[in-house]
Coordinates of C-alpha atoms and ligand atoms in Angstrom, one line a residue:
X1 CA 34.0 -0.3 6.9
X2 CA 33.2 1.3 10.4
X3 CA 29.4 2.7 10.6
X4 CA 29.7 6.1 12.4
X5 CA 25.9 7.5 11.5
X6 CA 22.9 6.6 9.4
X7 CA 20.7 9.9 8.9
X8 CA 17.8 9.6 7.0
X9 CA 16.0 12.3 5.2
X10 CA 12.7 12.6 4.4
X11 CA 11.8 14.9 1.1
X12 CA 8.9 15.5 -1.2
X13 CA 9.8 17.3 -4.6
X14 CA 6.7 18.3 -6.8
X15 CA 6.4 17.3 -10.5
X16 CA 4.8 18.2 -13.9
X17 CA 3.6 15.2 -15.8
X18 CA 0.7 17.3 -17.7
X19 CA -2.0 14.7 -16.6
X20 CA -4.3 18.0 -14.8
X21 CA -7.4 15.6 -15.1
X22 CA -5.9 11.9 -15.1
X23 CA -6.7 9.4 -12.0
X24 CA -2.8 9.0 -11.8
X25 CA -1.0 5.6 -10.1
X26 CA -1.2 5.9 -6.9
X27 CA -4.1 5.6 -3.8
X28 CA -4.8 9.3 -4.0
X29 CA -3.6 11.5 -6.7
X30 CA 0.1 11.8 -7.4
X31 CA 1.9 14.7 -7.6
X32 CA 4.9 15.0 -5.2
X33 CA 8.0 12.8 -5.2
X34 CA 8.5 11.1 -2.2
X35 CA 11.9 9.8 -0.9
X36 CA 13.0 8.4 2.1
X37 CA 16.7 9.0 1.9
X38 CA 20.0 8.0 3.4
X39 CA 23.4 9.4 4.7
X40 CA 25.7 6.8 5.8
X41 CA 29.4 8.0 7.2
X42 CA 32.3 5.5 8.0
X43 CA 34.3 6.4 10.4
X44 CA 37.0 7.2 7.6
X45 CA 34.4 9.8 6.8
X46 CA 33.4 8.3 3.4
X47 CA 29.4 9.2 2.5
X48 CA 27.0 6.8 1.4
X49 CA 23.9 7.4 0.0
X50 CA 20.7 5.3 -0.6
X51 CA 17.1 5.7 -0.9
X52 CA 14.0 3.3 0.3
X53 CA 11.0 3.1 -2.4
X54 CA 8.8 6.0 -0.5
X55 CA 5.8 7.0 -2.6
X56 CA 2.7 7.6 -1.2
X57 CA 4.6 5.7 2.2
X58 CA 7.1 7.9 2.9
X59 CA 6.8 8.2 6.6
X60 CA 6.5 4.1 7.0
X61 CA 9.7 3.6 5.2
X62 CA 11.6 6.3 7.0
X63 CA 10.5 4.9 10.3
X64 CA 11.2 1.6 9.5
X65 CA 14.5 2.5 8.6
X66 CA 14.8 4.7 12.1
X67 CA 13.4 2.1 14.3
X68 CA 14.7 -1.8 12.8
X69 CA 17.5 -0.7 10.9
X70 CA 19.5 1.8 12.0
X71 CA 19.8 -0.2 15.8
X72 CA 21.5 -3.0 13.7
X73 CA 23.6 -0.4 11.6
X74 CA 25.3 2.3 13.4
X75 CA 28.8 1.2 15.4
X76 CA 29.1 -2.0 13.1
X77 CA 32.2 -2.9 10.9
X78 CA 30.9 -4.6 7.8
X79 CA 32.8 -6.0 5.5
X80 CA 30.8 -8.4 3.6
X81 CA 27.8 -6.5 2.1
X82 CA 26.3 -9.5 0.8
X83 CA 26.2 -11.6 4.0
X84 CA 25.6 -8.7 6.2
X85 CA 22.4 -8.1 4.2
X86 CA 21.0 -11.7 4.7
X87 CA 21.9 -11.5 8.7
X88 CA 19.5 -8.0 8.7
X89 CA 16.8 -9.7 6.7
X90 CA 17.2 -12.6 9.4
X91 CA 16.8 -10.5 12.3
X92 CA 14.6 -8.6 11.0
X93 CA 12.5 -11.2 9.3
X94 CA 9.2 -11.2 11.6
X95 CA 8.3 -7.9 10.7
X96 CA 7.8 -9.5 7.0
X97 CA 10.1 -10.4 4.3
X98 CA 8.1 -7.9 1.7
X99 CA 6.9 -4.7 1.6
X100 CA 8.3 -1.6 4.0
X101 CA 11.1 -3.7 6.0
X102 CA 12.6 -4.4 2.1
X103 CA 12.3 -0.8 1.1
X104 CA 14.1 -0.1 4.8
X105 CA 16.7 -1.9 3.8
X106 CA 17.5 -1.9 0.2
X107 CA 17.9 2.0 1.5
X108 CA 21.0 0.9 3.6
X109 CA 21.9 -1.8 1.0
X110 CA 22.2 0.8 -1.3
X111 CA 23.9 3.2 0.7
X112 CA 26.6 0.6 1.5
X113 CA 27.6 -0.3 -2.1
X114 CA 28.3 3.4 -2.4
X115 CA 30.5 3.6 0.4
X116 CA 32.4 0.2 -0.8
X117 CA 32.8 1.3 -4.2
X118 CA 33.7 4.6 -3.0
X119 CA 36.5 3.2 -0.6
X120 CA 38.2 1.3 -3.6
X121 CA 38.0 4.5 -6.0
X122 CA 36.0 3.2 -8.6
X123 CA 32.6 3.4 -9.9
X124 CA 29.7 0.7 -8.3
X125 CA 29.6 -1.0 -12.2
X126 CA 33.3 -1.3 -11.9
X127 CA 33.1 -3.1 -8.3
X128 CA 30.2 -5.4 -9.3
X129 CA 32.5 -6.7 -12.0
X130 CA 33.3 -4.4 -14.6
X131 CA 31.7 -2.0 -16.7
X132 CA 30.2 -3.4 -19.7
X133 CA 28.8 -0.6 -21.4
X134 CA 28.8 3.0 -21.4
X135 CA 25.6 3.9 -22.2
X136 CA 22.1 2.5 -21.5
X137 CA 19.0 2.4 -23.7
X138 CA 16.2 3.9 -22.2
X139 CA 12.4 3.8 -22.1
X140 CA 9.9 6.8 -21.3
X141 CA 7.5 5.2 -18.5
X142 CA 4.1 7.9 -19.4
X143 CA 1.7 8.9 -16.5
X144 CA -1.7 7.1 -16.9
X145 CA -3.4 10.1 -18.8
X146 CA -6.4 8.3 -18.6
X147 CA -8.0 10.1 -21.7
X148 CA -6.3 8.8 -25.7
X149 CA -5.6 12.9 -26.7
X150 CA -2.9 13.0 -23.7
X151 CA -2.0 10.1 -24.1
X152 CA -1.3 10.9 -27.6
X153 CA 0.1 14.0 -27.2
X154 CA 2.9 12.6 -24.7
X155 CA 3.5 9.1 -26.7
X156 CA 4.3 11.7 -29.9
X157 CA 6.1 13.3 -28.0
X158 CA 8.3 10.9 -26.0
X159 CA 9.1 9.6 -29.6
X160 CA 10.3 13.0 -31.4
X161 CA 12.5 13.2 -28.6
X162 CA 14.2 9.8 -29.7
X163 CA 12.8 7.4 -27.7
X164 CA 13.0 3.7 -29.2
X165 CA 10.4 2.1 -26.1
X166 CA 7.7 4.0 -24.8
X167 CA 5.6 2.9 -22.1
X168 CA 2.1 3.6 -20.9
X169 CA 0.5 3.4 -18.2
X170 CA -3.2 2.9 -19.7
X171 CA -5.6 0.1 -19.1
X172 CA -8.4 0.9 -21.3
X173 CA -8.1 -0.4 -25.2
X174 CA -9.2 2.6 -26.2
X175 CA -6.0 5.0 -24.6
X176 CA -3.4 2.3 -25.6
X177 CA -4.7 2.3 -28.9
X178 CA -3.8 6.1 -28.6
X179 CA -0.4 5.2 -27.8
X180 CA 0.0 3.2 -30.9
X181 CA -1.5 5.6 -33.6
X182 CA 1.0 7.9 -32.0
X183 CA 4.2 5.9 -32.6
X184 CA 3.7 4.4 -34.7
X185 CA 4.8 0.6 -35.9
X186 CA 8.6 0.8 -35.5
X187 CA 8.4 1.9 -31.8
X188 CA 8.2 -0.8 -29.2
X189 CA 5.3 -0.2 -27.2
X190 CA 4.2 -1.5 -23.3
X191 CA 1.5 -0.3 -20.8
X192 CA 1.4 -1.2 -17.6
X193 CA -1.5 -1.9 -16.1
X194 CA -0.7 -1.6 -12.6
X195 CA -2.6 -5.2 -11.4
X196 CA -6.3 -3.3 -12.5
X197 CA -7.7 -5.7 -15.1
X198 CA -10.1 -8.6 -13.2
X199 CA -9.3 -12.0 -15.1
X200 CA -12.1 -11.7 -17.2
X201 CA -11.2 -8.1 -18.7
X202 CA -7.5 -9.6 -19.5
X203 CA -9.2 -12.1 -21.4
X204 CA -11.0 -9.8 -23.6
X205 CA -8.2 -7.1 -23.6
X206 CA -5.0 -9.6 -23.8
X207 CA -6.3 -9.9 -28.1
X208 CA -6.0 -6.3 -28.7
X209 CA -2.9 -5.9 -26.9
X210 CA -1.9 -8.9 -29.4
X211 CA -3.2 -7.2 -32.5
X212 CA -1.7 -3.2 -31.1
X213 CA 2.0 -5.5 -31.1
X214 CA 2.8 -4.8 -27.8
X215 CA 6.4 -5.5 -26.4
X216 CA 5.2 -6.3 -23.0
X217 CA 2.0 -6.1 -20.8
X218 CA 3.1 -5.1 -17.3
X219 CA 1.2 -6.7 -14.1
X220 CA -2.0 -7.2 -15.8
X221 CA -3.3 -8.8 -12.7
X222 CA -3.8 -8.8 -8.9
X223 CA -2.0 -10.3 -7.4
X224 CA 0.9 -9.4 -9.3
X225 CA 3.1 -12.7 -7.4
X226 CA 0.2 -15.1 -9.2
X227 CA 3.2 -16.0 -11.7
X228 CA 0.9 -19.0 -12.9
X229 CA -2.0 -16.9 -14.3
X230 CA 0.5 -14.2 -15.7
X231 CA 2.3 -17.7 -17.5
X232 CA -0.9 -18.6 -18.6
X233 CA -1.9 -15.2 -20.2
X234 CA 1.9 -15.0 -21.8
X235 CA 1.6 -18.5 -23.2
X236 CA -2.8 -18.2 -24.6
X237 CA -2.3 -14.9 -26.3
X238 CA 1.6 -14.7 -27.6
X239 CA 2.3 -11.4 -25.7
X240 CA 4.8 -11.1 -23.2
X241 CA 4.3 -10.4 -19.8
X242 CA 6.3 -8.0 -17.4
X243 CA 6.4 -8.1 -13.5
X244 CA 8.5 -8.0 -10.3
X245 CA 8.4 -4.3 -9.1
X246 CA 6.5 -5.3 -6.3
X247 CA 8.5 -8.7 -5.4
X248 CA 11.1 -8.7 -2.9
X249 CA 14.1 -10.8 -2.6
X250 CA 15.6 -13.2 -4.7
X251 CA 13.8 -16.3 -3.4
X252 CA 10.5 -14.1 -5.2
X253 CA 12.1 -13.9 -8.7
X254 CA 13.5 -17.9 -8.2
X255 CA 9.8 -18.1 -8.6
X256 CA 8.9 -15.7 -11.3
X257 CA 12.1 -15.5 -13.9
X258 CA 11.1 -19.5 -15.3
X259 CA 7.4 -18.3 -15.4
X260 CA 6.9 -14.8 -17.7
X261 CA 9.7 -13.6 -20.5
X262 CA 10.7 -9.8 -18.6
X263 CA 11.2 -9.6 -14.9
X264 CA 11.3 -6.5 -12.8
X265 CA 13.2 -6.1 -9.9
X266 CA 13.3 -2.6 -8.4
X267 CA 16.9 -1.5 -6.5
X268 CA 14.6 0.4 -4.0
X269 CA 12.3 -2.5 -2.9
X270 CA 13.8 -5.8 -4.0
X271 CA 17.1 -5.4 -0.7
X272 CA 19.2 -3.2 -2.3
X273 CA 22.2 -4.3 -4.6
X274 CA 22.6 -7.2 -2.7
X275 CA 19.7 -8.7 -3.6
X276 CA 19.7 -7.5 -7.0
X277 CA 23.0 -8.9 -8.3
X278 CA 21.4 -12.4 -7.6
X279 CA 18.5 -12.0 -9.4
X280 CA 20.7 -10.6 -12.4
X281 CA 22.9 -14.2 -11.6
X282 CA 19.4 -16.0 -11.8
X283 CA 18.3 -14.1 -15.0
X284 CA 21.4 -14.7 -16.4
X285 CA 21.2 -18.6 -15.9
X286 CA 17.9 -18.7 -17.3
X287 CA 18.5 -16.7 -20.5
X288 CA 16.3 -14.1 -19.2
X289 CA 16.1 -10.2 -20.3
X290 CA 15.5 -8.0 -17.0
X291 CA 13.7 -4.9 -16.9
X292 CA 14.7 -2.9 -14.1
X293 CA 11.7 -1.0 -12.3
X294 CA 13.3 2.4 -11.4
X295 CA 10.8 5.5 -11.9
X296 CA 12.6 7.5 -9.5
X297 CA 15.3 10.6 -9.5
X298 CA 18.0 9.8 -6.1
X299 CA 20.4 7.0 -5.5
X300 CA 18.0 4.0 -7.0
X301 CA 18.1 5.6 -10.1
X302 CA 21.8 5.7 -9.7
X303 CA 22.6 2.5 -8.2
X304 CA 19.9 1.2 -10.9
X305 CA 22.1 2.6 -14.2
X306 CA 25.3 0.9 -12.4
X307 CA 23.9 -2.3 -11.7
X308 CA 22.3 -2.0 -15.7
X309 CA 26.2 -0.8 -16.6
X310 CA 27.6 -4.1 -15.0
X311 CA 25.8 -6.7 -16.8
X312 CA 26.7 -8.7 -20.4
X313 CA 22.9 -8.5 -21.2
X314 CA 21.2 -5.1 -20.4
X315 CA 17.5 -4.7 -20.6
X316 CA 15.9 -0.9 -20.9
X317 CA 16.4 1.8 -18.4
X318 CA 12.9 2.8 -16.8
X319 CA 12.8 6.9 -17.2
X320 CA 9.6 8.4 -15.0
X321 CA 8.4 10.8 -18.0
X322 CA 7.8 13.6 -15.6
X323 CA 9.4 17.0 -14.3
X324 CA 10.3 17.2 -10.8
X325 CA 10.5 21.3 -9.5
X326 CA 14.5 20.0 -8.7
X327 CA 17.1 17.0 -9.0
X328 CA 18.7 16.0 -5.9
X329 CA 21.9 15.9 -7.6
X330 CA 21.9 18.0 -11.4
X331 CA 24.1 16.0 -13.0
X332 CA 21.7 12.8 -13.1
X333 CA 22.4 11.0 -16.2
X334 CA 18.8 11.7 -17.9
X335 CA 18.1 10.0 -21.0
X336 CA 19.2 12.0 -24.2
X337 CA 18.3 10.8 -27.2
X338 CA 16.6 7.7 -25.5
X339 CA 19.9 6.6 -24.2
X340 CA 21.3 7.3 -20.5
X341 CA 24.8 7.7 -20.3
X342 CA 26.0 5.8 -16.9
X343 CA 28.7 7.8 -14.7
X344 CA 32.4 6.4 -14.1
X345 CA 32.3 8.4 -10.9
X346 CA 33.6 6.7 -7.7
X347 CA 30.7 4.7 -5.7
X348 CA 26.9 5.4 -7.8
X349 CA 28.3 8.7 -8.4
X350 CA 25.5 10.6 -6.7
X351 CA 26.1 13.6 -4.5
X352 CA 23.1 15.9 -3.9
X353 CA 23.3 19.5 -3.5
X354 CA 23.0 20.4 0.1
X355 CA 20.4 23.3 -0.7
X356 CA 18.2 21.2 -2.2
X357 CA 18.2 18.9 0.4
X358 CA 17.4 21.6 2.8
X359 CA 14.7 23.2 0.4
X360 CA 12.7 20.1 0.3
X361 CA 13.2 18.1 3.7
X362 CA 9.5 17.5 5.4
Ligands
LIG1 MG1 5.3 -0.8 -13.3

């Protein structure tokens, strides 16, 4: 393929999550979706799209995309996706291998795949190998309520709305306790705890989380990339640990699959597809379960439920429990039932509406 233009289009939707009073996930509280997102034309005229991991650093990520990758981009024919993205993270390596530069370009990565899927006429799943599956099972991911009445009230009703996985975002025994009375014993049940417990307060909280049955215990501690004290919490209290949605690259989850039972690459952060597909090869090897980080509405969540639909062992689709004022595109796949149907469209299958775009561009 021929790289004509790379635009890149800053937006910020507003959501719902029903958390008025919660501290939320992010530095400062969260209430806008922001994405940092990308047009690629060939010169055959065939559109890409792909999206950086943008919240709460929207205007980094779309600059790093202007500024280090678009030079290496635009006026290039690529026809290796795989080695082209190892020659960008090359050149572009001194501006750091994690972080913003990754987001930059998993955004192209992403963008790419579309276009090379698109070119052949058949859906991303199908180019990566084949579709395995048609439908996905999904997970609602809950907004960190912060107080056990809301977190009941949106753990009850995540479940009536046939969800098999719910997950929270609570760090407190007290609001995960919550979650439980609220499904109930025959629903699997995870909070993330978003790297806030010190060592000590995993010590004392890793029992309950033991006794509540949780299916996983997401990034209980900073640093998240300390893979030998998450191993040694998985291992001491018999509950397994999640973690990877802030790694980048492959040579990061080389590191991490061996050491905790669910790992967590995100399709916005970790380089795109590129660099996902090997860490599905290295999960794969080592008999491992991924669990795809993917609380977002454009082409990661997309590219996300292709990758998921190409694999022989599929872990659970990551569904933000929120409501965003608008979809980019209004045929996104949404969980029904708990279960995300994945689209047989050419490329991720994503096309957003060109008004909504407009309505939402900062
Ligand atoms: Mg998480």
């Amino acid at each position: 393929m021929h790289i004509k233009s790379v635009d890149v289009i800053p937006l910020r939707i507003p959501f719902e999550d029903g958390s008025d009073r919660s501290p939320g996930l992010m530095p400062t509280k969260w209430t806008e979706l922001d994405m940092a997102l990308v047009r690629v034309e060939t010169s055959d005229g065939i559109v890409g799209w792909g999206d950086g991991f943008a919240y709460a650093c929207r205007r980094s990520t779309v600059t790093a995309i202007e500024d280090l990758v678009i030079p290496q981009v635009v006026g290039k024919d690529i026809d290796d996706l795989i080695t082209f993205n190892r020659e960008l993270q090359q050149r572009l390596h001194l501006h750091g291998r994690y972080g913003i530069t990754m987001f930059a370009i998993s955004a192209i990565d992403i963008a790419l795949w579309d276009i090379a899927a698109k070119e052949k006429g058949v859906s991303l799943a199908e180019l990566l190998g084949g579709r395995q599956r048609e439908t996905l099972p999904a997970y609602a991911s809950l907004m960190r309520y912060g107080d056990p009445n809301l977190v009941h009230k949106y753990a009850a009703k995540a479940v009536s709305e046939g969800y098999k996985t719910v997950k929270l975002h609570e760090i407190t025994v007290e609001n995960i306790e919550a979650g439980r009375d609220a499904v109930g014993d025959d629903i699997q049940l995870t909070t993330d705890v978003n790297c806030n417990w010190s060592l000590q307060q995993a010590h004392e909280i890793m029992p309950h989380m033991k006794r509540l049955g949780m299916f996983w215990v997401e990034e209980p501690t900073f640093p998240p990339d300390d893979e030998k004290t998450l191993s040694e919490l998985q291992e001491k209290y018999g509950v397994a640990i999640a973690s990877g949605e802030n790694a980048c690259t492959h040579v990061e989850f080389a590191r991490t699959i061996p050491k905790i039972e669910f790992c967590q690459p995100s399709v916005t952060k970790v380089g795109g597809v590129s660099e996902f597909m090997a860490i599905c090869f290295q999960a794969a090897q080592a008999g491992k379960t991924l669990m795809p980080h993917a609380p977002y509405f454009g082409p990661g969540f997309w590219a996300t439920a292709q990758i998921m639909a190409a694999q022989p062992a599929c872990g659970l689709f990551e569904h933000l429990y929120i409501e965003p004022e608008a979809y980019l595109d209004a045929s996104i796949p949404l969980p029904k039932n708990g279960i995300v149907t994945v689209p047989d469209k050419p490329g991720i299958g994503f096309e957003p509406a060109t008004e909504v775009l407009k309505k939402y561009r900062v």
